[in-house]
Tab-separated table of C-alpha atoms in Angstrom:
chain	number	residue	atom	x	y	z
A	703	MET	CA	-15.305	25.534	2.155
A	704	GLY	CA	-14.049	26.031	5.665
A	705	ASP	CA	-17.371	25.181	7.295
A	706	ALA	CA	-17.437	21.454	6.690
A	707	LYS	CA	-15.800	19.318	9.317
A	708	PHE	CA	-13.925	17.162	6.813
A	709	GLU	CA	-12.315	18.537	3.670
A	710	LEU	CA	-11.231	16.068	1.019
A	711	PHE	CA	-8.574	17.206	-1.425
A	712	TYR	CA	-8.506	15.069	-4.546
A	713	TRP	CA	-8.175	15.623	-8.291
A	714	PRO	CA	-11.531	16.489	-9.842
A	715	GLY	CA	-12.740	14.466	-12.818
A	716	ILE	CA	-11.986	10.909	-11.716
A	717	PRO	CA	-13.162	8.591	-8.969
A	718	GLY	CA	-9.539	7.508	-8.440
A	719	ARG	CA	-8.179	6.733	-5.016
A	720	GLY	CA	-10.277	9.576	-3.649
A	721	GLU	CA	-13.392	7.490	-4.196
A	722	PHE	CA	-12.406	5.094	-1.437
A	723	VAL	CA	-12.436	8.020	0.971
A	724	ARG	CA	-15.634	9.502	-0.461
A	725	LEU	CA	-17.502	6.258	0.077
A	726	VAL	CA	-16.593	6.139	3.755
A	727	LEU	CA	-17.582	9.783	4.223
A	728	GLU	CA	-20.899	9.150	2.454
A	729	GLU	CA	-21.692	5.955	4.355
A	730	ALA	CA	-20.850	7.737	7.602
A	731	GLY	CA	-23.136	10.648	6.750
A	732	ALA	CA	-20.210	12.918	7.532
A	733	ASP	CA	-20.223	16.672	7.190
A	734	TRP	CA	-17.715	16.904	4.365
A	735	VAL	CA	-16.765	18.813	1.254
A	736	ASP	CA	-15.016	17.650	-1.905
A	737	VAL	CA	-12.682	20.611	-2.333
A	738	GLY	CA	-11.506	19.533	-5.776
A	739	LEU	CA	-15.079	19.758	-7.063
A	740	LEU	CA	-15.599	23.326	-5.848
A	741	PRO	CA	-14.994	26.186	-8.291
A	742	GLU	CA	-11.527	27.693	-8.231
A	743	GLY	CA	-13.105	30.995	-7.309
A	744	LYS	CA	-14.309	29.395	-4.104
A	745	GLY	CA	-10.908	27.999	-3.280
A	746	GLY	CA	-11.506	24.671	-5.011
A	747	GLY	CA	-10.483	22.816	-8.122
A	748	ALA	CA	-7.283	21.027	-9.003
A	749	LYS	CA	-5.458	24.203	-8.042
A	750	ALA	CA	-6.489	23.876	-4.402
A	751	VAL	CA	-5.420	20.232	-4.392
A	752	MET	CA	-2.060	21.076	-5.931
A	753	GLN	CA	-1.477	23.921	-3.494
A	754	LEU	CA	-2.024	21.721	-0.484
A	755	LEU	CA	0.625	19.195	-1.526
A	756	GLY	CA	4.015	19.670	0.005
A	757	LYS	CA	2.689	22.343	2.355
A	758	GLY	CA	2.245	22.491	6.090
A	759	PRO	CA	4.069	20.856	8.978
A	760	VAL	CA	3.393	17.349	7.638
A	761	PRO	CA	3.423	17.394	3.836
A	762	ALA	CA	1.447	14.861	1.806
A	763	TYR	CA	3.094	12.972	-1.025
A	764	ALA	CA	-0.069	12.749	-3.127
A	765	PRO	CA	-3.835	13.109	-2.897
A	766	PRO	CA	-6.194	12.043	-1.491
A	767	VAL	CA	-5.554	14.305	1.467
A	768	LEU	CA	-8.037	14.829	4.291
A	769	LYS	CA	-8.082	17.986	6.325
A	770	VAL	CA	-9.758	17.777	9.737
A	771	GLY	CA	-9.374	21.049	11.562
A	772	ASP	CA	-5.637	21.648	11.602
A	773	VAL	CA	-4.705	18.058	10.943
A	774	VAL	CA	-3.837	17.043	7.394
A	775	ILE	CA	-3.474	13.349	6.658
A	776	SER	CA	-2.842	11.414	3.486
A	777	GLN	CA	-2.642	7.908	2.039
A	778	ALA	CA	-6.107	6.707	1.034
A	779	SER	CA	-6.099	3.568	3.177
A	780	ASN	CA	-4.917	5.516	6.186
A	781	ILE	CA	-7.715	8.035	5.742
A	782	CYS	CA	-10.356	5.343	5.234
A	783	SER	CA	-9.290	3.503	8.382
A	784	TYR	CA	-9.246	6.712	10.377
A	785	LEU	CA	-12.754	7.634	9.235
A	786	GLY	CA	-14.088	4.091	9.533
A	787	GLU	CA	-12.886	3.904	13.124
A	788	ARG	CA	-14.017	7.395	13.997
A	789	PHE	CA	-17.518	6.785	12.660
A	790	GLY	CA	-17.918	3.350	14.196
A	791	LEU	CA	-17.913	1.480	10.894
A	792	VAL	CA	-15.805	-1.273	12.454
A	793	PRO	CA	-16.005	-3.018	15.831
A	794	GLN	CA	-14.116	-1.345	18.678
A	795	ASP	CA	-11.796	-4.198	19.586
A	796	GLU	CA	-8.178	-3.990	18.488
A	797	ALA	CA	-8.140	-7.215	16.479
A	798	SER	CA	-11.116	-6.108	14.382
A	799	ARG	CA	-9.476	-2.780	13.685
A	800	LEU	CA	-6.236	-4.431	12.628
A	801	HIS	CA	-8.083	-6.861	10.385
A	802	ALA	CA	-10.121	-4.081	8.805
A	803	ARG	CA	-6.898	-2.206	8.033
A	804	GLN	CA	-5.437	-5.399	6.610
A	805	PHE	CA	-8.393	-5.774	4.230
A	806	GLN	CA	-8.272	-2.131	3.243
A	807	LEU	CA	-4.564	-2.405	2.425
A	808	THR	CA	-5.095	-5.571	0.435
A	809	VAL	CA	-7.709	-3.814	-1.689
A	810	ALA	CA	-5.210	-0.974	-2.153
A	811	ASP	CA	-2.655	-3.477	-3.439
A	812	VAL	CA	-5.082	-4.630	-6.132
A	813	VAL	CA	-5.839	-1.019	-7.023
A	814	ALA	CA	-2.133	-0.335	-7.557
A	815	GLU	CA	-1.840	-3.417	-9.748
A	816	ALA	CA	-4.941	-2.406	-11.728
A	817	HIS	CA	-3.301	0.950	-12.391
A	818	ASP	CA	-0.123	-0.729	-13.552
A	819	THR	CA	-1.975	-2.711	-16.211
A	820	HIS	CA	-2.189	0.474	-18.283
A	821	HIS	CA	1.033	2.000	-17.000
A	822	PRO	CA	3.457	-0.871	-16.475
A	823	VAL	CA	6.533	1.083	-17.517
A	824	ALA	CA	6.187	4.705	-16.415
A	825	VAL	CA	3.327	6.498	-14.749
A	826	MET	CA	4.059	9.789	-16.510
A	827	LYS	CA	4.282	8.340	-20.015
A	828	TYR	CA	1.283	7.844	-22.274
A	829	PHE	CA	-0.533	4.541	-22.406
A	830	GLU	CA	0.094	4.421	-26.148
A	831	ASP	CA	3.832	4.419	-25.533
A	832	GLN	CA	3.732	1.364	-23.287
A	833	LYS	CA	0.932	-0.604	-24.880
A	834	ASP	CA	2.918	-3.789	-25.553
A	835	ALA	CA	3.994	-4.148	-21.947
A	836	ALA	CA	0.482	-3.144	-20.883
A	837	LYS	CA	-1.034	-5.992	-22.869
A	838	GLN	CA	1.273	-8.467	-21.205
A	839	ARG	CA	0.713	-7.109	-17.753
A	840	ALA	CA	-3.059	-6.929	-18.207
A	841	GLU	CA	-3.119	-10.513	-19.433
A	842	ASP	CA	-1.368	-11.644	-16.270
A	843	PHE	CA	-3.569	-9.440	-14.118
A	844	ARG	CA	-6.737	-10.924	-15.604
A	845	ALA	CA	-5.487	-14.503	-15.664
A	846	THR	CA	-3.849	-14.758	-12.270
A	847	ARG	CA	-4.049	-11.631	-10.126
A	848	ILE	CA	-7.769	-10.778	-10.160
A	849	PRO	CA	-8.780	-14.384	-9.451
A	850	LYS	CA	-6.186	-14.674	-6.691
A	851	TYR	CA	-7.136	-11.424	-4.963
A	852	LEU	CA	-10.902	-11.804	-5.267
A	853	GLY	CA	-10.498	-15.468	-4.321
A	854	TYR	CA	-8.741	-14.274	-1.197
A	855	PHE	CA	-11.693	-12.090	-0.231
A	856	GLU	CA	-14.032	-14.959	-1.022
A	857	SER	CA	-12.036	-17.071	1.436
A	858	VAL	CA	-12.257	-14.300	4.026
A	859	LEU	CA	-16.053	-14.270	3.738
A	860	LYS	CA	-16.173	-18.044	4.095
A	861	ALA	CA	-13.720	-18.172	6.998
A	862	ASN	CA	-15.502	-15.547	9.084
A	863	PRO	CA	-17.043	-17.646	11.843
A	864	HIS	CA	-19.690	-15.014	12.586
A	865	GLY	CA	-20.681	-13.721	9.206
A	866	GLY	CA	-22.349	-16.658	7.490
A	867	GLY	CA	-20.380	-15.908	4.341
A	868	THR	CA	-21.825	-12.411	4.277
A	869	PHE	CA	-19.434	-10.091	6.094
A	870	LEU	CA	-15.697	-9.567	5.867
A	871	LEU	CA	-15.487	-8.971	9.580
A	872	GLY	CA	-17.679	-10.015	12.473
A	873	LYS	CA	-21.439	-9.943	12.272
A	874	ASP	CA	-22.021	-6.735	10.415
A	875	PHE	CA	-20.954	-4.366	7.707
A	876	SER	CA	-17.551	-2.724	8.149
A	877	TYR	CA	-15.798	-0.015	6.156
A	878	PRO	CA	-13.423	-2.233	4.117
A	879	GLU	CA	-16.515	-3.624	2.413
A	880	LEU	CA	-16.867	-0.213	0.767
A	881	ALA	CA	-13.369	-0.596	-0.621
A	882	LEU	CA	-14.101	-4.075	-1.937
A	883	TYR	CA	-17.312	-2.742	-3.518
A	884	GLN	CA	-15.399	0.010	-5.282
A	885	LEU	CA	-12.677	-2.394	-6.360
A	886	VAL	CA	-15.190	-4.728	-7.999
A	887	ASN	CA	-16.936	-1.766	-9.623
A	888	GLY	CA	-13.623	-0.624	-11.058
A	889	LEU	CA	-12.620	-4.072	-12.249
A	890	ARG	CA	-15.989	-4.528	-13.941
A	891	TYR	CA	-15.577	-1.195	-15.684
A	892	ALA	CA	-12.019	-1.848	-16.839
A	893	PHE	CA	-12.243	-5.554	-17.608
A	894	PRO	CA	-15.915	-6.375	-18.284
A	895	ASN	CA	-15.229	-9.552	-20.234
A	896	ALA	CA	-12.728	-10.885	-17.742
A	897	MET	CA	-15.041	-10.084	-14.865
A	898	ARG	CA	-17.941	-11.935	-16.485
A	899	ARG	CA	-15.648	-14.959	-16.562
A	900	ILE	CA	-14.332	-14.519	-13.003
A	901	ALA	CA	-17.515	-13.470	-11.188
A	902	PRO	CA	-18.982	-17.000	-10.919
A	903	GLN	CA	-15.818	-18.089	-9.058
A	904	VAL	CA	-16.397	-15.476	-6.337
A	905	PRO	CA	-20.145	-15.415	-5.670
A	906	GLY	CA	-19.740	-14.140	-2.121
A	907	VAL	CA	-17.712	-11.143	-3.252
A	908	MET	CA	-20.203	-10.339	-5.986
A	909	ALA	CA	-23.111	-10.607	-3.546
A	910	LEU	CA	-21.287	-8.306	-1.129
A	911	ARG	CA	-20.817	-5.756	-3.911
A	912	GLN	CA	-24.535	-5.916	-4.646
A	913	ARG	CA	-25.471	-5.473	-0.982
A	914	ILE	CA	-23.202	-2.474	-0.608
A	915	SER	CA	-24.696	-0.900	-3.736
A	916	GLU	CA	-28.109	-1.143	-2.051
A	917	ARG	CA	-27.105	0.555	1.167
A	918	PRO	CA	-29.259	3.690	1.216
A	919	ARG	CA	-26.465	6.219	1.507
A	920	ILE	CA	-24.276	4.486	-1.072
A	921	ALA	CA	-27.199	4.175	-3.499
A	922	ALA	CA	-28.111	7.840	-2.997
A	923	TYR	CA	-24.516	8.873	-3.565
A	924	ALA	CA	-24.246	6.765	-6.727
A	925	ARG	CA	-27.341	8.525	-8.112
A	926	SER	CA	-26.099	11.986	-7.145
A	927	PRO	CA	-24.129	14.351	-9.387
A	928	ARG	CA	-21.313	14.142	-6.833
A	929	ALA	CA	-20.437	10.625	-7.977
A	930	GLN	CA	-18.037	10.846	-10.903
A	931	PRO	CA	-18.054	8.065	-13.484
A	932	PHE	CA	-15.028	5.931	-14.298
A	933	ASN	CA	-13.080	7.143	-17.304
A	934	GLU	CA	-9.746	6.750	-19.045
A	935	GLN	CA	-7.966	9.314	-16.862
A	936	GLY	CA	-8.292	7.335	-13.662
A	937	ILE	CA	-7.033	4.141	-12.116
A	938	PHE	CA	-9.571	1.819	-13.670
A	939	ARG	CA	-9.538	2.390	-17.433
A	940	HIS	CA	-11.430	0.495	-20.045
A	941	TYR	CA	-9.111	-0.249	-22.926
A	942	PRO	CA	-10.654	-3.138	-24.899
A	943	GLU	CA	-7.208	-4.413	-25.885
A	944	LEU	CA	-6.384	-4.979	-22.209
A	945	ASP	CA	-9.514	-7.026	-21.506
A	946	ASP	CA	-10.319	-10.647	-22.380
A	947	LEU	CA	-11.391	-11.096	-25.968
A	948	LYS	CA	-15.152	-11.037	-26.034
A	949	SER	CA	-16.298	-14.614	-26.057
A	950	ALA	CA	-18.657	-15.632	-28.813
B	767	MET	CA	8.228	-21.551	18.793
B	768	GLY	CA	5.160	-21.153	20.895
B	769	ASP	CA	6.952	-19.426	23.751
B	770	ALA	CA	7.749	-16.108	22.124
B	771	LYS	CA	5.131	-13.422	22.428
B	772	PHE	CA	5.330	-12.403	18.758
B	773	GLU	CA	5.726	-14.893	15.948
B	774	LEU	CA	6.671	-13.552	12.532
B	775	PHE	CA	5.842	-15.691	9.526
B	776	TYR	CA	7.846	-14.715	6.475
B	777	TRP	CA	9.711	-16.489	3.690
B	778	PRO	CA	13.236	-17.423	4.767
B	779	GLY	CA	16.155	-16.364	2.620
B	780	ILE	CA	15.305	-12.746	1.849
B	781	PRO	CA	14.889	-9.539	3.828
B	782	GLY	CA	11.788	-8.760	1.750
B	783	ARG	CA	8.773	-7.065	3.246
B	784	GLY	CA	9.353	-9.077	6.406
B	785	GLU	CA	12.396	-6.949	7.146
B	786	PHE	CA	10.245	-3.904	7.844
B	787	VAL	CA	8.537	-5.869	10.599
B	788	ARG	CA	11.786	-7.383	11.883
B	789	LEU	CA	13.320	-3.950	12.326
B	790	VAL	CA	10.445	-2.751	14.494
B	791	LEU	CA	10.576	-5.912	16.602
B	792	GLU	CA	14.348	-5.521	17.012
B	793	GLU	CA	14.214	-1.831	17.852
B	794	ALA	CA	11.448	-2.540	20.361
B	795	GLY	CA	13.474	-5.290	22.012
B	796	ALA	CA	10.410	-7.498	21.618
B	797	ASP	CA	10.232	-11.150	22.588
B	798	TRP	CA	9.836	-12.564	19.080
B	799	VAL	CA	10.683	-15.465	16.843
B	800	ASP	CA	11.248	-15.595	13.085
B	801	VAL	CA	9.306	-18.755	12.352
B	802	GLY	CA	10.494	-18.973	8.756
B	803	LEU	CA	14.095	-19.230	9.970
B	804	LEU	CA	13.423	-22.132	12.336
B	805	PRO	CA	14.062	-25.662	11.082
B	806	GLU	CA	11.074	-27.441	9.574
B	807	GLY	CA	11.451	-30.095	12.259
B	808	LYS	CA	10.702	-27.417	14.829
B	809	GLY	CA	7.640	-26.190	12.994
B	810	GLY	CA	9.488	-23.565	10.988
B	811	GLY	CA	10.696	-22.931	7.477
B	812	ALA	CA	8.814	-21.876	4.372
B	813	LYS	CA	6.451	-24.767	5.045
B	814	ALA	CA	5.180	-23.160	8.244
B	815	VAL	CA	4.712	-19.854	6.458
B	816	MET	CA	2.828	-21.514	3.623
B	817	GLN	CA	0.618	-23.465	5.995
B	818	LEU	CA	-0.467	-20.361	7.847
B	819	LEU	CA	-1.712	-18.611	4.705
B	820	GLY	CA	-5.389	-18.912	4.014
B	821	LYS	CA	-6.003	-20.533	7.402
B	822	GLY	CA	-7.837	-19.408	10.489
B	823	PRO	CA	-10.809	-17.142	11.043
B	824	VAL	CA	-9.097	-14.196	9.306
B	825	PRO	CA	-6.904	-15.471	6.475
B	826	ALA	CA	-3.852	-13.534	5.308
B	827	TYR	CA	-3.313	-12.862	1.619
B	828	ALA	CA	0.467	-12.977	1.842
B	829	PRO	CA	3.331	-12.843	4.326
B	830	PRO	CA	4.531	-11.133	6.410
B	831	VAL	CA	2.040	-12.364	8.975
B	832	LEU	CA	2.323	-11.675	12.693
B	833	LYS	CA	0.833	-13.974	15.254
B	834	VAL	CA	0.211	-12.496	18.692
B	835	GLY	CA	-1.530	-15.005	20.895
B	836	ASP	CA	-4.617	-15.987	18.957
B	837	VAL	CA	-4.600	-12.910	16.733
B	838	VAL	CA	-3.114	-13.213	13.259
B	839	ILE	CA	-2.564	-10.018	11.302
B	840	SER	CA	-1.012	-9.288	7.942
B	841	GLN	CA	0.069	-6.484	5.620
B	842	ALA	CA	3.568	-5.308	6.509
B	843	SER	CA	2.648	-1.664	7.088
B	844	ASN	CA	-0.281	-2.639	9.267
B	845	ILE	CA	1.959	-4.859	11.384
B	846	CYS	CA	4.665	-2.206	11.685
B	847	SER	CA	2.163	0.425	12.810
B	848	TYR	CA	0.611	-1.950	15.292
B	849	LEU	CA	3.988	-2.790	16.795
B	850	GLY	CA	5.271	0.775	16.656
B	851	GLU	CA	2.230	1.984	18.567
B	852	ARG	CA	2.252	-0.894	21.017
B	853	PHE	CA	5.919	-0.378	21.861
B	854	GLY	CA	5.716	3.396	22.117
B	855	LEU	CA	7.847	4.085	19.051
B	856	VAL	CA	5.535	6.943	18.083
B	857	PRO	CA	3.917	9.698	20.142
B	858	GLN	CA	0.548	8.850	21.712
B	859	ASP	CA	-1.550	11.566	20.086
B	860	GLU	CA	-3.833	10.616	17.233
B	861	ALA	CA	-2.335	12.998	14.666
B	862	SER	CA	1.161	11.615	15.210
B	863	ARG	CA	-0.105	8.076	14.821
B	864	LEU	CA	-1.909	8.931	11.600
B	865	HIS	CA	1.149	10.685	10.222
B	866	ALA	CA	3.406	7.793	11.147
B	867	ARG	CA	1.073	5.422	9.287
B	868	GLN	CA	1.081	7.811	6.329
B	869	PHE	CA	4.897	7.715	6.176
B	870	GLN	CA	4.972	3.947	6.567
B	871	LEU	CA	2.503	3.541	3.690
B	872	THR	CA	4.444	5.928	1.487
B	873	VAL	CA	7.589	3.878	2.023
B	874	ALA	CA	5.542	0.787	1.140
B	875	ASP	CA	4.528	2.436	-2.133
B	876	VAL	CA	8.174	2.915	-3.083
B	877	VAL	CA	8.911	-0.678	-2.127
B	878	ALA	CA	6.172	-1.900	-4.480
B	879	GLU	CA	7.558	0.249	-7.267
B	880	ALA	CA	11.093	-0.996	-6.599
B	881	HIS	CA	9.803	-4.546	-6.959
B	882	ASP	CA	8.124	-3.691	-10.236
B	883	THR	CA	11.398	-2.490	-11.760
B	884	HIS	CA	12.432	-6.134	-12.145
B	885	HIS	CA	8.926	-7.511	-12.586
B	886	PRO	CA	6.988	-4.903	-14.542
B	887	VAL	CA	4.906	-7.411	-16.470
B	888	ALA	CA	4.152	-10.402	-14.273
B	889	VAL	CA	5.293	-11.221	-10.782
B	890	MET	CA	5.373	-14.975	-11.436
B	891	LYS	CA	7.398	-14.786	-14.644
B	892	TYR	CA	11.187	-14.725	-14.758
B	893	PHE	CA	13.077	-11.466	-14.867
B	894	GLU	CA	14.787	-12.646	-18.043
B	895	ASP	CA	11.411	-12.859	-19.778
B	896	GLN	CA	10.516	-9.239	-19.052
B	897	LYS	CA	13.909	-7.601	-19.227
B	898	ASP	CA	13.062	-5.045	-21.924
B	899	ALA	CA	10.110	-3.656	-19.987
B	900	ALA	CA	12.197	-3.874	-16.815
B	901	LYS	CA	14.887	-1.681	-18.322
B	902	GLN	CA	12.331	0.951	-19.254
B	903	ARG	CA	10.600	0.851	-15.901
B	904	ALA	CA	13.883	0.941	-13.990
B	905	GLU	CA	15.039	3.924	-16.017
B	906	ASP	CA	11.905	5.829	-15.054
B	907	PHE	CA	12.168	4.686	-11.449
B	908	ARG	CA	15.750	5.944	-11.181
B	909	ALA	CA	15.169	9.146	-13.122
B	910	THR	CA	11.886	10.317	-11.638
B	911	ARG	CA	10.445	8.078	-8.920
B	912	ILE	CA	13.374	7.683	-6.494
B	913	PRO	CA	14.150	11.415	-6.549
B	914	LYS	CA	10.468	12.290	-6.095
B	915	TYR	CA	9.875	9.912	-3.207
B	916	LEU	CA	13.127	10.574	-1.363
B	917	GLY	CA	12.638	14.269	-2.084
B	918	TYR	CA	9.270	13.988	-0.396
B	919	PHE	CA	10.840	12.562	2.758
B	920	GLU	CA	13.498	15.258	2.610
B	921	SER	CA	10.676	17.821	2.585
B	922	VAL	CA	9.028	16.076	5.541
B	923	LEU	CA	12.249	16.365	7.544
B	924	LYS	CA	12.552	20.040	6.657
B	925	ALA	CA	8.895	20.837	7.341
B	926	ASN	CA	8.819	19.237	10.775
B	927	PRO	CA	8.665	22.274	13.049
B	928	HIS	CA	10.074	20.334	16.009
B	929	GLY	CA	12.715	18.126	14.487
B	930	GLY	CA	15.378	20.524	13.258
B	931	GLY	CA	15.553	18.574	9.996
B	932	THR	CA	16.382	15.425	11.915
B	933	PHE	CA	13.142	13.571	12.623
B	934	LEU	CA	10.210	12.597	10.444
B	935	LEU	CA	7.794	13.217	13.271
B	936	GLY	CA	7.970	15.389	16.350
B	937	LYS	CA	11.118	15.659	18.433
B	938	ASP	CA	12.336	12.103	18.447
B	939	PHE	CA	12.799	8.874	16.578
B	940	SER	CA	9.612	7.113	15.432
B	941	TYR	CA	9.087	3.724	13.808
B	942	PRO	CA	8.617	4.900	10.184
B	943	GLU	CA	12.254	5.990	10.286
B	944	LEU	CA	13.113	2.291	10.391
B	945	ALA	CA	11.162	1.817	7.166
B	946	LEU	CA	12.901	4.739	5.497
B	947	TYR	CA	16.260	3.331	6.624
B	948	GLN	CA	15.464	-0.039	5.091
B	949	LEU	CA	14.163	1.576	1.914
B	950	VAL	CA	17.390	3.508	1.418
B	951	ASN	CA	19.429	0.398	2.190
B	952	GLY	CA	17.489	-1.504	-0.437
B	953	LEU	CA	17.757	1.245	-3.035
B	954	ARG	CA	21.509	1.498	-2.458
B	955	TYR	CA	21.835	-2.253	-2.917
B	956	ALA	CA	19.718	-2.404	-6.067
B	957	PHE	CA	20.767	0.864	-7.719
B	958	PRO	CA	24.196	1.811	-6.334
B	959	ASN	CA	25.134	4.088	-9.213
B	960	ALA	CA	21.807	5.881	-9.255
B	961	MET	CA	21.881	6.316	-5.500
B	962	ARG	CA	25.372	7.837	-5.608
B	963	ARG	CA	23.914	10.409	-7.985
B	964	ILE	CA	20.702	10.988	-5.972
B	965	ALA	CA	22.096	10.950	-2.420
B	966	PRO	CA	23.478	14.506	-2.511
B	967	GLN	CA	19.964	15.783	-3.338
B	968	VAL	CA	18.561	14.280	-0.135
B	969	PRO	CA	21.172	14.843	2.577
B	970	GLY	CA	18.619	14.752	5.391
B	971	VAL	CA	17.338	11.350	4.341
B	972	MET	CA	20.848	9.979	4.024
B	973	ALA	CA	21.781	11.344	7.455
B	974	LEU	CA	18.660	9.770	8.925
B	975	ARG	CA	19.638	6.412	7.409
B	976	GLN	CA	23.066	6.724	8.984
B	977	ARG	CA	21.627	7.604	12.401
B	978	ILE	CA	19.259	4.645	12.327
B	979	SER	CA	22.124	2.322	11.384
B	980	GLU	CA	23.909	3.467	14.554
B	981	ARG	CA	21.033	2.813	16.929
B	982	PRO	CA	22.409	0.106	19.227
B	983	ARG	CA	19.705	-2.481	18.624
B	984	ILE	CA	19.655	-1.927	14.867
B	985	ALA	CA	23.443	-2.086	14.673
B	986	ALA	CA	23.489	-5.272	16.769
B	987	TYR	CA	20.823	-6.824	14.583
B	988	ALA	CA	22.685	-5.890	11.387
B	989	ARG	CA	25.783	-7.653	12.738
B	990	SER	CA	23.856	-10.735	13.843
B	991	PRO	CA	23.341	-13.891	11.805
B	992	ARG	CA	19.595	-13.180	11.965
B	993	ALA	CA	19.936	-10.340	9.460
B	994	GLN	CA	19.682	-11.765	5.958
B	995	PRO	CA	21.533	-9.962	3.167
B	996	PHE	CA	19.815	-8.568	0.104
B	997	ASN	CA	19.880	-10.904	-2.881
B	998	GLU	CA	18.270	-11.457	-6.255
B	999	GLN	CA	15.281	-13.338	-4.846
B	1000	GLY	CA	13.888	-10.405	-2.920
B	1001	ILE	CA	12.292	-7.048	-3.542
B	1002	PHE	CA	15.504	-5.082	-3.971
B	1003	ARG	CA	17.607	-6.836	-6.600
B	1004	HIS	CA	20.870	-5.701	-8.043
B	1005	TYR	CA	20.773	-6.193	-11.784
B	1006	PRO	CA	23.486	-3.951	-13.267
B	1007	GLU	CA	21.431	-3.449	-16.442
B	1008	LEU	CA	18.684	-1.809	-14.368
B	1009	ASP	CA	21.019	0.675	-12.685
B	1010	ASP	CA	22.574	3.878	-14.046
B	1011	LEU	CA	25.572	3.274	-16.235
B	1012	LYS	CA	28.648	3.622	-14.075
B	1013	SER	CA	29.980	7.100	-14.602
B	1014	ALA	CA	33.580	7.383	-15.677
């Protein structure tokens, strides 16, 4: 720690919202360290993440937090846009940057809704204590929200006059595609049955996810021990009772 | 329509997320038009808002949408940051801009949670059909979330080494203060009893809200017929059963 140019502070053990930042750092080939994954003895772990919160001249509300020299910034989408722009993962013109941020924020909206399927009542209460509301919310999320949001991104791919249905923005890859990739990964983990039903409605989005998974740096990261699997502590949780019934 | 430099597309009849954009436009003294408030015969109304969605080379998922010349951008926080930066309502340096966006996005997170107090299960279903879950979610929101979020902004005011407890950022007003002002207004409308209890814990935030309300352009806007009152169609809804019981 201390030598890397970018220090990410995020809870160890889950991909979570930190993963959106990690993917941009990985794709950029940035010199970075995942502080939460370092041993506590080396100034890492959840302890280091906790200690950073609420400190400094500009406190962060919650992780992920990125430290760049003396500057500490938070809000996952804000960090991703900063890094994406800094590393040239989006065209230079202002409109492209604004549209990339728009896409990133729209993915973040789906992420928040995905979280609320298992915690519709209170974030600090157990899933088991809000399961009835969770079932209702998850049903609505699967039936109307996932198709609407992914359908939106499908329409973005189709509307892009330069991308041939392939790119969200312009003629090339841009950083919000990493967010869309991670979103689809998370949705497939949490709602595998629903996503098998929905995927054929959004072929462009599914093809984009596949392409991103084959980008050399993303593929190498996914194979590395740094990449943490989804689990039932994170945003995207697989609870069978919140998914579609398995079709026969 | 057509002559103003900035055209805002947002549902007429509610402050909603559009209000965060309106406040920046008003404070900036921008040349703008609220398309949703124009008559349908003049190309306005909800119809014009609806027609814009999903159209153009970069579709918007949802209003608010801002049209600037040929460029159409969406996501309220994205629009506010764009306008705040364009009109100099934030210092020029990169760190300040990133921190302003961070604050804006944190306010947006509270706004989403405030919405979910009355629609914890499904956004398209009636409040009456999800009232039990709403009561539980609102209780948690009032007991833990409002104090935590407003407490965060209180800590930001205190931590600012230049602001003397007065400004979120640096030595002067910046655009996310407009968002915090609107957030507190909305919380006071929706949860008046809870906010009477919480306000003394966050005196800096409440003083900031008061100062913003006295800024000449904001005060003039609030008095104008353009400013639409809160109501039970918007994000911040006053349902007495979701507020604290009135103390004796």
